[in-house]
Every structure is written in C-alpha cells, then in structure tokens.
Short mmCIF file of C-alpha atoms and ligand atoms in Angstrom, two decimals:
data_model
loop_
_atom_site.label_atom_id
_atom_site.label_comp_id
_atom_site.label_asym_id
_atom_site.label_seq_id
_atom_site.Cartn_x
_atom_site.Cartn_y
_atom_site.Cartn_z
CA UNK A 1307 -10.21 49.84 44.47
CA UNK A 1308 -9.88 46.43 46.21
CA UNK A 1309 -9.23 43.63 44.56
CA UNK A 1310 -11.18 40.05 43.90
CA UNK A 1311 -9.38 38.13 45.12
CA UNK A 1312 -9.87 33.96 44.64
CA UNK A 1313 -8.90 31.26 46.28
CA UNK A 1314 -7.40 28.47 45.18
CA UNK A 1315 -6.85 25.20 45.39
CA UNK A 1316 -7.01 22.51 48.24
CA UNK A 1317 -7.17 22.58 51.95
CA UNK A 1318 -3.31 22.94 52.40
CA UNK A 1319 -3.31 25.38 49.50
CA UNK A 1320 -3.23 28.92 51.41
CA UNK A 1321 -5.63 31.48 49.25
CA UNK A 1322 -3.38 33.96 47.57
CA UNK A 1323 -3.95 36.40 45.54
CA UNK A 1324 -5.64 36.78 42.48
CA UNK A 1325 -6.29 40.05 41.78
CA UNK A 1326 -8.84 40.86 38.17
CA UNK A 1327 -7.69 44.16 38.08
CA UNK A 1328 -4.44 44.95 36.97
CA UNK A 1329 -3.38 47.24 38.97
CA UNK A 1330 -2.39 46.67 43.31
CA UNK A 1331 -1.76 48.49 45.15
CA UNK A 1332 -1.71 48.20 49.34
CA UNK A 1333 -3.72 50.47 51.40
CA UNK A 1334 -0.31 50.73 53.60
CA UNK A 1335 2.18 51.47 50.71
CA UNK A 1336 2.92 55.19 51.39
CA UNK A 1337 4.97 56.99 47.49
CA UNK A 1338 6.67 55.26 45.36
CA UNK A 1339 3.80 54.19 43.92
CA UNK A 1340 3.24 54.78 39.65
CA UNK A 1341 4.54 51.67 38.27
CA UNK A 1342 3.04 50.70 35.09
CA UNK A 1343 2.14 48.19 32.77
CA UNK A 1344 1.50 46.62 36.38
CA UNK A 1345 0.92 42.71 34.84
CA UNK A 1346 -2.35 40.68 36.71
CA UNK A 1347 -0.87 38.25 39.84
CA UNK A 1348 -1.19 34.91 39.26
CA UNK A 1349 -2.01 32.63 42.63
CA UNK A 1350 1.76 32.40 44.08
CA UNK A 1351 3.33 34.71 42.21
CA UNK A 1352 5.89 37.89 43.18
CA UNK A 1353 3.40 40.93 45.01
CA UNK A 1354 5.42 43.24 46.26
CA UNK A 1355 8.72 45.50 46.22
CA UNK A 1356 10.10 45.59 50.15
CA UNK A 1357 11.88 48.49 49.62
CA UNK A 1358 14.20 50.68 52.61
CA UNK A 1359 15.28 48.88 55.99
CA UNK A 1360 12.82 45.79 56.85
CA UNK A 1361 10.65 47.41 59.59
CA UNK A 1362 6.72 47.01 59.49
CA UNK A 1363 7.23 50.89 59.30
CA UNK A 1364 8.78 50.58 55.80
CA UNK A 1365 5.77 48.09 55.08
CA UNK A 1366 7.71 44.99 55.45
CA UNK A 1367 5.17 41.58 56.74
CA UNK A 1368 4.98 40.80 60.11
CA UNK A 1369 6.04 37.26 61.65
CA UNK A 1370 1.91 36.77 62.35
CA UNK A 1371 0.92 37.11 57.97
CA UNK A 1372 3.51 34.58 57.06
CA UNK A 1373 2.09 31.79 55.30
CA UNK A 1374 2.08 28.40 57.42
CA UNK A 1375 4.96 25.77 57.32
CA UNK A 1376 3.07 23.62 56.05
CA UNK A 1377 1.72 25.64 53.40
CA UNK A 1378 4.43 27.12 51.85
CA UNK A 1379 6.36 23.92 51.68
CA UNK A 1380 4.01 22.22 50.00
CA UNK A 1381 3.69 24.91 47.59
CA UNK A 1382 7.14 25.04 46.91
CA UNK A 1383 7.10 21.19 46.64
CA UNK A 1384 5.79 22.31 42.85
CA UNK A 1385 9.79 23.92 42.41
CA UNK A 1386 12.36 22.08 44.15
CA UNK A 1387 11.09 19.20 42.11
CA UNK A 1388 12.72 21.11 39.10
CA UNK A 1389 14.87 23.29 40.37
CA UNK A 1390 17.71 21.04 39.86
CA UNK A 1391 17.74 21.77 36.18
CA UNK A 1392 19.01 24.92 36.63
CA UNK A 1393 22.10 23.26 37.75
CA UNK A 1394 22.38 20.44 35.31
CA UNK A 1395 22.04 17.83 38.08
CA UNK A 1396 19.59 15.34 38.49
CA UNK A 1397 15.92 16.43 40.42
CA UNK A 1398 14.86 16.06 43.61
CA UNK A 1399 13.26 12.64 44.04
CA UNK A 1400 10.03 13.21 46.21
CA UNK A 1401 11.24 11.16 49.44
CA UNK A 1402 14.25 14.11 49.33
CA UNK A 1403 11.98 16.55 49.38
CA UNK A 1404 10.21 14.99 52.68
CA UNK A 1405 13.39 14.26 53.59
CA UNK A 1406 14.26 18.56 53.64
CA UNK A 1407 10.78 19.00 55.77
CA UNK A 1408 11.65 16.90 58.03
CA UNK A 1409 14.91 19.06 58.18
CA UNK A 1410 13.99 21.88 57.91
CA UNK A 1411 11.74 21.12 61.35
CA UNK A 1412 14.51 18.47 63.28
CA UNK A 1413 16.60 21.83 62.67
CA UNK A 1414 14.23 24.98 63.90
CA UNK A 1415 13.98 22.81 67.08
CA UNK A 1416 17.87 22.22 67.73
CA UNK A 1417 18.09 26.19 66.91
CA UNK A 1418 14.68 27.94 67.86
CA UNK A 1419 14.54 29.61 64.53
CA UNK A 1420 11.56 29.98 62.16
CA UNK A 1421 10.67 27.24 60.26
CA UNK A 1422 9.57 29.32 57.86
CA UNK A 1423 11.97 31.55 57.53
CA UNK A 1424 14.58 28.40 56.99
CA UNK A 1425 12.59 27.63 54.04
CA UNK A 1426 12.42 30.69 52.38
CA UNK A 1427 15.94 30.99 53.23
CA UNK A 1428 17.36 27.96 50.90
CA UNK A 1429 14.29 28.36 48.29
CA UNK A 1430 16.61 31.50 48.21
CA UNK A 1431 19.93 29.77 47.97
CA UNK A 1432 19.00 27.34 46.01
CA UNK A 1433 15.21 26.62 44.89
CA UNK A 1434 15.09 23.04 46.90
CA UNK A 1435 18.18 21.72 44.97
CA UNK A 1436 19.43 18.74 47.33
CA UNK A 1437 22.33 18.36 44.50
CA UNK A 1438 23.34 22.55 45.07
CA UNK A 1439 26.64 23.24 43.13
CA UNK A 1440 29.44 24.72 45.50
CA UNK A 1441 29.70 28.18 44.82
CA UNK A 1442 32.71 30.54 45.96
CA UNK A 1443 34.10 33.93 46.36
CA UNK A 1444 35.51 34.29 49.79
CA UNK A 1445 34.96 30.79 51.48
CA UNK A 1446 33.23 27.78 49.85
CA UNK A 1447 29.24 27.60 50.10
CA UNK A 1448 27.65 24.53 49.98
CA UNK A 1449 24.70 22.65 49.54
CA UNK A 1450 20.96 23.99 49.93
CA UNK A 1451 21.93 27.31 51.78
CA UNK A 1452 25.19 27.81 50.59
CA UNK A 1453 26.32 28.29 53.27
CA UNK A 1454 29.54 28.78 55.38
CA UNK A 1455 31.99 26.85 54.12
CA UNK A 1456 29.75 23.66 55.19
CA UNK A 1457 30.94 20.44 55.55
CA UNK A 1458 27.96 18.58 53.72
CA UNK A 1459 27.15 18.76 50.30
CA UNK A 1460 25.45 15.82 47.93
CA UNK A 1461 27.68 18.21 45.13
CA UNK A 1462 31.45 18.46 45.12
CA UNK A 1463 34.03 15.90 43.87
CA UNK A 1464 30.78 13.98 42.34
CA UNK A 1465 27.54 14.77 42.34
CA UNK A 1466 25.51 11.75 44.94
CA UNK A 1467 21.78 10.64 44.30
CA UNK A 1468 20.36 9.77 45.92
CA UNK A 1469 21.59 12.54 48.58
CA UNK A 1470 20.77 10.69 51.75
CA UNK A 1471 19.15 12.16 54.42
CA UNK A 1472 21.59 12.76 56.79
CA UNK A 1473 23.77 15.23 54.93
CA UNK A 1474 20.05 16.59 53.89
CA UNK A 1475 19.72 17.73 57.60
CA UNK A 1476 23.81 18.69 58.32
CA UNK A 1477 23.09 21.18 55.01
CA UNK A 1478 20.09 22.64 56.63
CA UNK A 1479 21.45 22.48 60.22
CA UNK A 1480 24.94 24.59 58.44
CA UNK A 1481 22.82 26.93 56.91
CA UNK A 1482 21.15 27.67 60.29
CA UNK A 1483 22.82 26.83 63.42
CA UNK A 1484 26.05 28.22 61.46
CA UNK A 1485 29.23 26.39 60.92
CA UNK A 1486 33.26 26.71 62.44
CA UNK A 1487 33.95 29.38 59.73
CA UNK A 1488 31.47 31.72 59.81
CA UNK A 1489 27.76 32.30 61.04
CA UNK A 1490 24.39 30.72 60.97
CA UNK A 1491 20.65 31.97 60.28
CA UNK A 1492 20.96 32.16 64.50
CA UNK A 1493 23.72 33.31 64.80
CA UNK A 1494 22.30 36.21 62.02
CA UNK A 1495 19.12 37.44 64.04
CA UNK A 1496 21.48 37.41 66.85
CA UNK A 1497 23.59 39.84 65.36
CA UNK A 1498 20.41 42.25 64.10
CA UNK A 1499 19.85 45.04 65.58
CA UNK A 1500 15.91 45.60 63.93
CA UNK A 1501 13.02 46.03 66.13
CA UNK A 1502 10.54 43.26 66.84
CA UNK A 1503 10.21 40.91 62.96
CA UNK A 1504 12.36 43.48 61.24
CA UNK A 1505 15.42 41.27 62.17
CA UNK A 1506 14.40 38.70 60.68
CA UNK A 1507 14.95 40.80 56.79
CA UNK A 1508 18.29 42.15 58.01
CA UNK A 1509 19.28 38.94 59.29
CA UNK A 1510 18.77 37.92 55.25
CA UNK A 1511 20.15 40.88 54.18
CA UNK A 1512 23.32 39.97 56.64
CA UNK A 1513 22.89 35.45 55.36
CA UNK A 1514 23.46 37.49 51.86
CA UNK A 1515 26.36 39.95 52.22
CA UNK A 1516 28.21 39.36 55.43
CA UNK A 1517 26.71 42.55 56.89
CA UNK A 1518 24.45 45.53 56.88
CA UNK A 1519 24.31 49.20 54.25
CA UNK A 1520 25.06 52.00 57.24
CA UNK A 1521 22.13 53.19 56.07
CA UNK A 1522 20.43 50.53 57.50
CA UNK A 1523 18.83 50.35 53.73
CA UNK A 1524 18.21 46.27 53.10
CA UNK A 1525 18.05 46.93 49.36
CA UNK A 1526 22.17 48.96 49.22
CA UNK A 1527 25.17 48.29 49.38
CA UNK A 1528 27.51 44.93 48.16
CA UNK A 1529 24.61 42.36 48.12
CA UNK A 1530 21.67 40.76 45.86
CA UNK A 1531 20.01 43.98 46.12
CA UNK A 1532 16.45 42.03 46.08
CA UNK A 1533 17.52 39.37 48.12
CA UNK A 1534 15.61 40.61 51.14
CA UNK A 1535 12.62 42.00 49.32
CA UNK A 1536 12.71 38.82 48.12
CA UNK A 1537 13.05 36.66 51.06
CA UNK A 1538 10.21 38.80 53.08
CA UNK A 1539 7.54 37.43 49.40
CA UNK A 1540 8.71 33.82 49.11
CA UNK A 1541 7.61 34.64 53.57
CA UNK A 1542 4.18 36.18 52.42
CA UNK A 1543 3.53 33.56 48.89
CA UNK A 1544 5.69 33.74 45.96
CA UNK A 1545 5.85 29.62 45.45
CA UNK A 1546 5.89 30.35 41.48
CA UNK A 1547 7.64 33.38 38.44
CA UNK A 1548 10.16 35.47 38.26
CA UNK A 1549 10.95 37.82 41.08
CA UNK A 1550 9.33 40.85 41.02
CA UNK A 1551 12.19 43.43 42.54
CA UNK A 1552 14.43 45.54 40.00
CA UNK A 1553 17.49 45.48 41.62
CA UNK A 1554 18.80 48.86 40.15
CA UNK A 1555 15.81 50.41 41.51
CA UNK A 1556 14.99 48.65 44.85
CA UNK A 1557 17.95 50.44 47.19
CA UNK A 1558 16.46 54.29 46.27
CA UNK A 1559 12.72 53.02 48.10
CA UNK A 1560 11.55 54.07 51.41
CA UNK A 1561 8.85 51.71 51.46
CA UNK A 1562 6.29 48.85 49.44
CA UNK A 1563 5.65 49.12 45.24
CA UNK A 1564 2.50 46.63 45.15
CA UNK A 1565 2.11 45.49 42.07
CA UNK A 1566 4.12 42.51 40.40
CA UNK A 1567 6.74 44.85 37.85
CA UNK A 1568 6.99 43.53 34.86
CA UNK A 1569 10.45 41.79 34.46
CA UNK A 1570 13.08 43.19 32.60
CA UNK A 1571 15.45 40.79 32.06
CA UNK A 1572 17.58 41.78 34.83
CA UNK A 1573 16.29 40.27 38.40
CA UNK A 1574 19.17 38.93 39.83
CA UNK A 1575 17.49 35.76 41.02
CA UNK A 1576 16.93 32.83 39.04
CA UNK A 1577 13.68 31.73 39.46
CA UNK A 1578 12.54 28.88 38.10
CA UNK A 1579 8.78 28.78 37.24
CA UNK A 1580 6.57 25.87 39.94
CA UNK A 1581 4.37 23.40 38.63
CA UNK A 1582 2.34 21.22 40.04
CA UNK A 1583 1.19 22.76 42.79
CA UNK A 1584 -0.17 25.50 41.52
CA UNK A 1585 -3.71 25.00 40.66
CA UNK A 1586 -6.33 27.68 38.15
CA UNK A 1587 -8.66 29.95 40.23
CA UNK A 1588 -11.51 28.04 41.29
CA UNK A 1589 -15.03 29.46 39.59
CA UNK A 1590 -16.99 31.33 42.18
CA UNK A 1591 -19.51 28.85 44.57
CA UNK A 1592 -23.11 30.25 44.54
CA UNK A 1593 -24.23 32.61 46.96
CA UNK A 1594 -24.41 31.18 50.85
CA UNK A 1595 -25.28 33.21 54.18
CA UNK A 1596 -22.06 32.61 56.12
CA UNK A 1597 -20.43 29.42 57.99
CA UNK A 1598 -19.95 28.35 61.25
CA UNK A 1599 -16.54 29.11 61.38
CA UNK A 1600 -15.54 25.92 62.61
CA UNK A 1601 -12.03 26.13 61.06
CA UNK A 1602 -9.03 25.35 62.68
CA UNK A 1603 -8.56 30.01 64.01
CA UNK A 1604 -6.54 32.43 62.15
CA UNK A 1605 -3.77 33.27 64.71
CA UNK A 1606 -3.66 37.31 64.20
CA UNK A 1607 -7.84 36.99 64.66
CA UNK A 1608 -8.63 39.06 67.78
CA UNK A 1609 -9.01 37.36 71.29
CA UNK A 1610 -12.46 38.51 71.78
CA UNK A 1611 -13.80 37.82 69.27
CA UNK A 1612 -17.79 36.45 68.95
CA UNK A 1613 -18.41 35.81 65.40
CA UNK A 1614 -16.30 33.40 63.61
CA UNK A 1615 -16.54 33.20 59.68
CA UNK A 1616 -14.12 30.18 57.69
CA UNK A 1617 -12.60 30.74 54.36
CA UNK A 1618 -13.49 28.59 51.82
CA UNK A 1619 -12.31 27.85 48.29
CA UNK A 1620 -13.95 31.10 45.64
CA UNK A 1621 -13.86 32.67 49.32
CA UNK A 1622 -12.18 36.45 48.71
CA UNK A 1623 -12.56 40.16 50.80
CA UNK A 1624 -16.04 41.30 48.87
CA UNK A 1625 -17.60 38.06 49.66
CA UNK A 1626 -16.54 37.34 52.60
CA UNK A 1627 -18.30 41.00 53.74
CA UNK A 1628 -21.42 39.94 51.98
CA UNK A 1629 -21.53 36.00 53.29
CA UNK A 1630 -20.76 36.36 56.89
CA UNK A 1631 -22.30 40.21 56.89
CA UNK A 1632 -19.38 42.59 58.49
CA UNK A 1633 -16.62 45.20 56.62
CA UNK A 1634 -13.67 45.25 55.22
CA UNK A 1635 -12.87 47.58 57.91
CA UNK A 1636 -14.12 45.39 60.77
CA UNK A 1637 -11.65 42.39 58.74
CA UNK A 1638 -9.45 44.46 58.72
CA UNK A 1639 -9.57 45.19 61.81
CA UNK A 1640 -10.22 42.34 63.81
CA UNK A 1641 -7.77 40.02 62.31
CA UNK A 1642 -4.62 41.46 62.14
CA UNK A 1643 -1.22 40.38 59.52
CA UNK A 1644 -4.34 40.49 56.77
CA UNK A 1645 -3.23 42.83 54.21
CA UNK A 1646 -5.37 46.07 53.12
CA UNK A 1647 -5.76 43.90 49.55
CA UNK A 1648 -7.01 40.36 51.29
CA UNK A 1649 -4.75 38.82 49.56
CA UNK A 1650 -3.27 36.59 52.06
CA UNK A 1651 -6.12 34.90 52.73
CA UNK A 1652 -6.02 31.37 53.91
CA UNK A 1653 -7.93 28.03 53.06
CA UNK A 1654 -9.06 26.94 55.64
CA UNK A 1655 -9.20 29.54 58.26
CA UNK A 1656 -11.74 30.76 60.77
CA UNK A 1657 -10.96 34.74 60.48
CA UNK A 1658 -12.78 37.04 63.21
CA UNK A 1659 -16.52 39.09 61.55
CA UNK A 1660 -17.18 40.05 64.95
C1 LIG B 3059 14.01 18.24 36.18
O1 LIG B 3059 12.58 18.56 35.79
C2 LIG B 3059 12.18 19.36 34.51
C3 LIG B 3059 11.16 20.20 34.43
O2 LIG B 3059 10.14 18.99 35.19
C4 LIG B 3059 13.06 18.79 33.57
O3 LIG B 3059 12.22 19.63 31.93
C5 LIG B 3059 13.94 18.21 34.04
O4 LIG B 3059 14.38 17.95 32.58
C6 LIG B 3059 14.52 17.70 34.30
N1 LIG B 3059 15.93 17.12 35.44
C7 LIG B 3059 16.59 15.53 35.25
C8 LIG B 3059 17.98 15.48 35.36
O5 LIG B 3059 16.00 15.09 35.04
#
C-alpha cells in the first residue's frame, strides 16, 4: 500500500510526508513492525523509529536522503522561535536565529562537519534556544549544543538578551570542534568505527552519552535511548510534534519501524510543537503532462539520466508517475535516497524519470 504524499509549502519547503493512509511501513523495513493505532503523519512530524546499530543495513538513512541544510533550517525556525519558553527565558529574536544559521555555516567550514548534522544535534540538545541554560551531570553542559564544559553561554549567572553573535558562534564551535575538556562532533566522527554514514549516528550517540553500548545497539545502555533515532528523524524531516520513539522499547529493535507510535508521554525528548513554517497540505492541482525538469537536480539522481521531472507543489509519487509517465520502481531505482514510501520528495528539485 502506498501512501499518497502531498507536496506542501513554498519553494524552500521540502515535500515532506503527509500520508493520507493511516499506516505506513517503509518497504525496506524488516521485522518488528506490528504497530497498532498508528497515527497519520502530518507534515514535519516524526516518521520512523530507527533501531539497531545505525547502519544502512538496519535501515538508517544515508546522508543522500537528508534534507538540504537551507530547507531544514527554514523549517526549524518555527521551533526555534518559541523554544526558549520551555526554559522560561525570552524567545530567540529573528536576528538571533539568523546568527545561528551563520554560525553553523562558519563552524561547518572550519571543521568540515556536515552542517545538517550540526543543526540536527543542536535541535536535539536545545531546540535552538540561544538562552538554553547550562545543565550539569558529571560536568557543565552549556549553551545551544549543551557541549562539554565550553566557555560560551547566554544563560549562566544571568540571562543575556540579546545573545551576542560571537557567543552564538562559539557555542556552535564548542559543540562541533570540541573543548579543552571534551570531544565535539568532529572528534566523535573521527572516533566512530562504523561504515559510511553509520558514523554519524554513532557520533550522535557518543555526543549524548560519551560511549557506545558494547552491543553496538544505539538504543541500549546508559544514554537517552531515543537520541540517535531522534537525530535520524531530524535529518530526514522531523520539524514539529513529539518524538514517536519509545525509550523503553527502542533498544529491542534491530531495524526500522514505520509510522508514528502514539505518544505515551514517556518520551525522553521534550519537543515543543513547531508553528509558523508548517503549511497546510496543498490541494491537488489539475492533471498535467509532465514538465521540462528544469529544477535543480536531486543529488541522488542517476548520473546517466535521460529524462527529468521537477517536483511541484501537490505532487506525490503516484502523481509523478502519471505526469512523468514512469513507474515507482524506476523512480526508486534512478534516485538513490528516495524512500520506498516516497515520503521525502524535495519540492522544486528535478528527479530522474528515465
Ligand atoms: C515564546 O513563544 C511562545 C510561543 O509563541 C509563547 O507562548 C511564549 O510566551 C514566548 N515566551 C516569551 C518569554 O515571550
């Protein structure tokens, strides 16, 4: 059964999944997918609980299927605009949120760490609140990335408003490049032993807890069990609503589970629902006969493509098949990173159809 996935939003918005069918199981999932009372997925909501070791074999998304940085950042703004309220401090101004974007670009260039990954970890840690308070377990975790005893913060011994741009940059740098006291994402990616993009999920888990469980299962051990699954969802289009991951069961999974598990209230990630950037689903446009495929090329598309189709608002895979006279098998085969349920079409990008 293929869900119909509607395109929504403006040119910067990805076509994120909004299946109209009530249950979605990704075609590549295996086992453990007996989920009842699965909810409809709304645009930007949690899609899949990822279990196991972070590998592509276990169904974890490769970086070719991550949302482009600019699109992911814009869709995260709604959350960032209100995320400080969970800490009882003034919300980000638009200027401060713009400074975060600049900071991620700057620090990604300095360190070589993928900016999409920096953004996902920052959202996981603080939901992008520039005045996130310092937390403390074995050591201080200050700022936007709740890093390892870094110097920069806009909320320790008093709240700074506005939060200076240099401080924002340094908070991103402390979490990404590391501090004298501890590793940042760059070092953790270097220490991760997995193959390919599995390293990102291992590094995410280590960023949360310092180490991997000996089993390699990212949902087990002394850690926030849903951390790595949450990060994988952020990278592939989770921008609003609660985590669909159950911290008590994720460690028993060895692969992915499609659908949004109804929140039991036991999720270990506090997420404030996003507003502002989420668009209502677009209504279906009248039938057309393909297009010239002149949009920016989808990065996972076949190098030897002979015909292109540019995804438009209101498109979902079955529509693309009709309009571009192709088949789902061709679409999936010619565009690596496209999910089996077609829930991650990027609006405005050209996909290979022949
Ligand atoms: C932050 O934004 C949220 C959502 O708009 C709002 O409810 C809250 O009052 C704001 N907090 C402050 C301190 O302005």
